[in-house]
Coordinates of C-alpha atoms in Angstrom, one line a residue:
M106 CA 78.7 -48.6 50.8
K107 CA 79.9 -47.0 47.6
T108 CA 76.9 -48.5 45.8
K109 CA 74.6 -47.1 48.4
L110 CA 76.1 -43.6 48.1
L111 CA 75.9 -43.8 44.3
L112 CA 72.2 -44.6 44.4
L113 CA 71.5 -41.8 46.9
F114 CA 73.4 -39.2 44.8
S115 CA 71.7 -40.4 41.6
F116 CA 68.3 -40.1 43.3
A117 CA 69.1 -36.7 44.7
G118 CA 70.2 -35.5 41.2
M119 CA 66.9 -36.7 39.6
I120 CA 65.0 -34.7 42.3
I121 CA 67.0 -31.6 41.6
I122 CA 66.5 -31.9 37.8
S123 CA 62.7 -32.5 38.2
C124 CA 62.3 -29.4 40.4
T125 CA 60.2 -26.6 39.0
Q126 CA 62.1 -23.3 38.8
Q127 CA 60.5 -20.0 39.6
R128 CA 60.9 -18.6 36.1
Q129 CA 58.8 -21.4 34.7
L130 CA 55.8 -20.2 36.7
V131 CA 55.9 -16.4 35.9
Y132 CA 53.7 -15.0 33.1
L133 CA 54.9 -12.3 30.7
Q134 CA 58.5 -12.3 32.1
G135 CA 60.4 -9.1 31.8
I136 CA 57.5 -6.9 31.2
D137 CA 57.9 -5.3 34.6
Q138 CA 61.6 -4.5 34.0
M139 CA 60.8 -2.0 31.1
T140 CA 61.9 1.5 32.1
D141 CA 59.5 3.1 29.7
S142 CA 55.8 2.5 29.1
V143 CA 55.4 0.1 26.1
F144 CA 52.3 -0.1 24.0
F145 CA 51.1 -3.4 22.6
P146 CA 48.6 -2.8 19.7
K147 CA 45.3 -4.7 19.9
L148 CA 45.3 -7.4 17.3
Q149 CA 41.8 -8.9 17.9
P150 CA 40.6 -10.7 14.8
E151 CA 37.1 -10.0 13.6
Y152 CA 34.8 -13.0 14.0
R153 CA 32.5 -13.7 11.0
I154 CA 29.2 -15.4 11.7
Q155 CA 29.1 -19.1 10.9
K156 CA 26.3 -21.7 10.3
Q157 CA 24.5 -22.8 13.5
D158 CA 25.6 -19.7 15.4
I159 CA 23.0 -18.3 17.7
L160 CA 22.3 -14.6 17.7
Y161 CA 20.5 -12.3 20.1
I162 CA 18.5 -9.9 17.8
R163 CA 16.3 -7.0 19.0
I164 CA 14.6 -4.4 16.9
Y165 CA 13.1 -1.4 18.7
T166 CA 10.9 1.4 17.3
L167 CA 8.9 4.2 18.8
N168 CA 5.7 2.1 18.4
Q169 CA 5.8 -0.5 21.2
E170 CA 3.2 -2.7 19.5
V171 CA 5.3 -3.0 16.4
S172 CA 8.4 -3.7 18.4
D173 CA 6.6 -6.5 20.3
L174 CA 5.3 -7.9 17.0
V175 CA 8.8 -8.0 15.4
N176 CA 10.6 -9.3 18.5
Q177 CA 7.7 -11.5 19.7
T178 CA 8.4 -10.2 23.2
A179 CA 6.8 -12.0 26.2
A180 CA 7.5 -11.4 29.9
N181 CA 8.7 -15.0 30.6
Y182 CA 10.8 -14.9 27.4
Q183 CA 12.8 -11.9 28.6
Q184 CA 13.2 -13.4 32.1
N185 CA 14.4 -16.9 31.0
L186 CA 16.5 -15.9 27.9
F187 CA 19.9 -16.1 29.5
Q188 CA 19.2 -18.6 32.3
N189 CA 20.6 -21.7 30.6
E190 CA 21.9 -23.0 27.3
T191 CA 18.5 -24.5 26.4
S192 CA 16.9 -21.1 26.6
L193 CA 19.6 -19.6 24.5
F194 CA 19.1 -22.3 21.8
I195 CA 15.3 -22.1 21.8
N196 CA 14.9 -18.3 22.1
G197 CA 17.9 -17.1 20.1
Y198 CA 18.0 -16.7 16.3
S199 CA 19.9 -19.7 14.8
V200 CA 21.8 -19.2 11.6
N201 CA 20.5 -22.0 9.3
D202 CA 22.6 -24.1 6.9
S203 CA 22.0 -21.5 4.1
G204 CA 23.4 -18.7 6.3
Y205 CA 20.1 -16.9 7.0
V206 CA 18.2 -15.9 10.1
E207 CA 14.4 -15.7 10.0
I208 CA 13.0 -12.6 11.7
P209 CA 9.2 -12.0 12.1
V210 CA 7.9 -9.3 9.7
L211 CA 11.3 -8.8 8.1
G212 CA 11.7 -12.3 6.7
R213 CA 15.0 -14.1 5.8
I214 CA 18.2 -12.1 6.1
L215 CA 21.7 -13.3 5.1
V216 CA 24.3 -13.0 7.8
L217 CA 26.7 -15.8 7.0
N218 CA 30.4 -14.7 6.9
K219 CA 29.5 -11.2 8.1
T220 CA 30.8 -9.5 11.2
I221 CA 28.3 -8.4 13.9
D222 CA 28.4 -4.8 12.6
E223 CA 27.8 -5.9 9.0
S224 CA 24.9 -8.1 10.1
I225 CA 23.4 -5.1 11.9
E226 CA 23.6 -3.0 8.8
S227 CA 21.9 -5.8 6.7
I228 CA 19.1 -6.1 9.2
R229 CA 18.8 -2.3 9.4
E230 CA 18.5 -2.1 5.6
R231 CA 15.6 -4.5 5.6
A232 CA 14.0 -2.9 8.7
N233 CA 14.0 0.5 7.0
V234 CA 11.5 -0.9 4.4
Y235 CA 8.9 -1.6 7.1
L236 CA 9.8 0.4 10.1
K237 CA 10.8 4.0 10.9
D238 CA 13.9 5.0 12.9
A239 CA 14.5 1.4 14.1
T240 CA 17.2 0.6 16.6
I241 CA 19.0 -2.7 15.9
I242 CA 20.8 -4.8 18.5
V243 CA 22.7 -7.9 17.5
K244 CA 24.9 -10.0 19.9
L245 CA 26.6 -13.4 19.5
I246 CA 25.4 -15.6 22.3
S247 CA 26.9 -18.8 21.2
F248 CA 30.5 -17.8 22.0
K249 CA 31.8 -21.1 23.4
F250 CA 35.4 -22.2 23.7
T251 CA 37.2 -25.2 25.0
V252 CA 40.2 -25.4 27.5
M253 CA 41.8 -28.8 27.8
G254 CA 45.1 -30.3 29.0
E255 CA 46.9 -29.4 32.2
V256 CA 44.4 -27.0 33.8
N257 CA 42.4 -27.4 37.0
R258 CA 39.0 -27.4 35.4
P259 CA 39.1 -28.5 31.7
G260 CA 35.9 -28.2 29.8
V261 CA 33.7 -26.2 27.4
Y262 CA 32.9 -22.6 28.5
R263 CA 30.8 -19.7 27.3
N264 CA 31.8 -16.1 27.0
F265 CA 29.3 -13.3 27.1
N266 CA 31.7 -10.5 26.2
N267 CA 32.8 -9.1 22.9
Q268 CA 36.3 -10.3 23.4
L269 CA 38.3 -13.0 25.2
T270 CA 42.0 -13.4 25.8
V271 CA 43.9 -16.6 26.3
F272 CA 44.6 -15.5 29.9
E273 CA 40.9 -15.0 30.6
A274 CA 40.1 -18.4 29.1
I275 CA 42.7 -20.2 31.2
S276 CA 41.6 -18.3 34.3
M277 CA 38.0 -19.5 33.7
A278 CA 39.4 -23.1 33.6
G279 CA 41.0 -22.6 37.1
D280 CA 44.5 -21.7 35.8
I281 CA 47.3 -24.0 34.8
N282 CA 48.0 -26.9 37.3
D283 CA 51.3 -28.1 38.6
Y284 CA 51.9 -30.2 35.6
G285 CA 51.2 -27.6 33.0
N286 CA 53.8 -26.1 30.7
R287 CA 53.2 -22.3 30.4
R288 CA 55.7 -22.2 27.5
K289 CA 53.7 -24.6 25.3
I290 CA 50.1 -23.6 24.7
L291 CA 48.4 -24.6 21.5
V292 CA 45.3 -22.7 20.2
L293 CA 43.3 -24.5 17.5
R294 CA 41.0 -22.2 15.5
P295 CA 38.5 -23.8 13.1
S296 CA 37.4 -21.9 10.0
K297 CA 35.7 -22.6 6.7
E298 CA 39.1 -23.1 5.1
G299 CA 40.3 -25.6 7.8
T300 CA 42.0 -25.3 11.2
H301 CA 44.6 -22.7 12.1
T302 CA 47.0 -23.4 14.9
F303 CA 48.9 -20.9 17.1
R304 CA 51.8 -21.7 19.5
L305 CA 51.9 -19.5 22.5
D306 CA 54.4 -19.0 25.3
L307 CA 52.7 -17.4 28.2
T308 CA 56.1 -16.5 29.8
K309 CA 57.1 -14.2 26.9
K310 CA 55.8 -10.6 26.6
K311 CA 55.6 -10.9 22.8
L312 CA 52.5 -13.1 23.4
L313 CA 50.6 -9.8 23.5
T314 CA 51.2 -9.3 19.8
S315 CA 50.3 -12.8 18.8
D316 CA 47.3 -13.6 16.5
G317 CA 46.3 -16.2 19.1
Y318 CA 46.2 -13.9 22.1
F319 CA 42.6 -12.9 21.5
L320 CA 40.3 -16.0 21.1
L321 CA 37.4 -16.4 18.8
P322 CA 34.2 -18.6 19.2
N323 CA 34.9 -22.3 18.9
D324 CA 38.6 -22.0 19.7
I325 CA 40.3 -24.8 21.6
V326 CA 43.1 -24.0 24.0
Y327 CA 45.4 -27.0 24.9
V328 CA 47.9 -26.7 27.7
E329 CA 50.7 -29.3 27.2
P330 CA 52.3 -31.1 30.2
I331 CA 55.8 -30.5 31.4
K332 CA 58.4 -33.1 30.4
N333 CA 59.0 -34.4 33.9
K334 CA 55.3 -35.0 34.6
I335 CA 55.8 -38.8 34.4
F336 CA 58.7 -38.7 36.8
R337 CA 56.7 -36.6 39.3
L338 CA 53.8 -39.0 39.0
N339 CA 56.1 -42.0 39.6
A340 CA 58.2 -40.4 42.3
P341 CA 56.5 -42.4 45.1
T342 CA 57.3 -45.6 43.2
Y343 CA 60.9 -44.5 42.6
S344 CA 61.3 -43.7 46.3
F345 CA 59.9 -47.1 47.3
V346 CA 62.2 -48.9 44.9
L347 CA 65.2 -46.9 46.2
S348 CA 64.3 -47.6 49.8
T349 CA 63.9 -51.3 49.0
I350 CA 67.3 -51.5 47.4
T351 CA 68.9 -49.5 50.2
T352 CA 67.4 -51.8 52.8
L353 CA 68.5 -54.9 50.8
I354 CA 72.1 -53.5 50.6
L355 CA 72.1 -52.9 54.4
V356 CA 70.9 -56.4 55.1
L357 CA 73.5 -57.9 52.8
N358 CA 76.2 -55.9 54.4
F359 CA 75.0 -57.0 57.8
I360 CA 75.0 -60.6 56.8
R361 CA 78.5 -60.3 55.3
I362 CA 79.8 -58.7 58.5
S363 CA 78.3 -61.3 60.6

């Protein structure tokens, strides 16, 4: 009887230890307890164009014929540009291995390691040689990122905004699942020098000042599992084993009494 009670208490203790506490599920803990308004400065890093990036480039002038010539505009081109990844790859301007984009009439323009604003100025400088009062539009359309680990929909995603936070990225992946550790998020950021890593704790408000809070193209977000994931996955097995042992003890006690 003592052995049976010991097993039951041990199992109950394991269940209590493995239970998820409410504070483990809350993002940015303590931020709602601040009496005064607190300002967190925006620390979004500037992305610099890399090889194989795909850019949306448009150059407009008062002369529609010249604009169409430079942009090689066609009706079906405009309609299908953003419908799928294949259209983006075929119709966008790809940065070649030398860091240049090839634009009709304007020729080859270096954009490697430049920000979007810097690339606009480089294109504008070239356009001023051939065109008058040209309006330049440049957007990065190859902003992809990866979310993996303990999320509901891991995979590679695309962002069509100028900025992306780690919260937005995880939300696009269906949020963190029951086995995800909100305190251990790893962001991998490739660059020409190597790979930078950022450790994030989504439950802490200081996350808002982290260099990894705003994501850049090609970032990888990895959500680590909680420590007791294996126990939770094996809980049915543990329960079956405990039930078997308990039944065996009862049978042995019954035989002994008989």
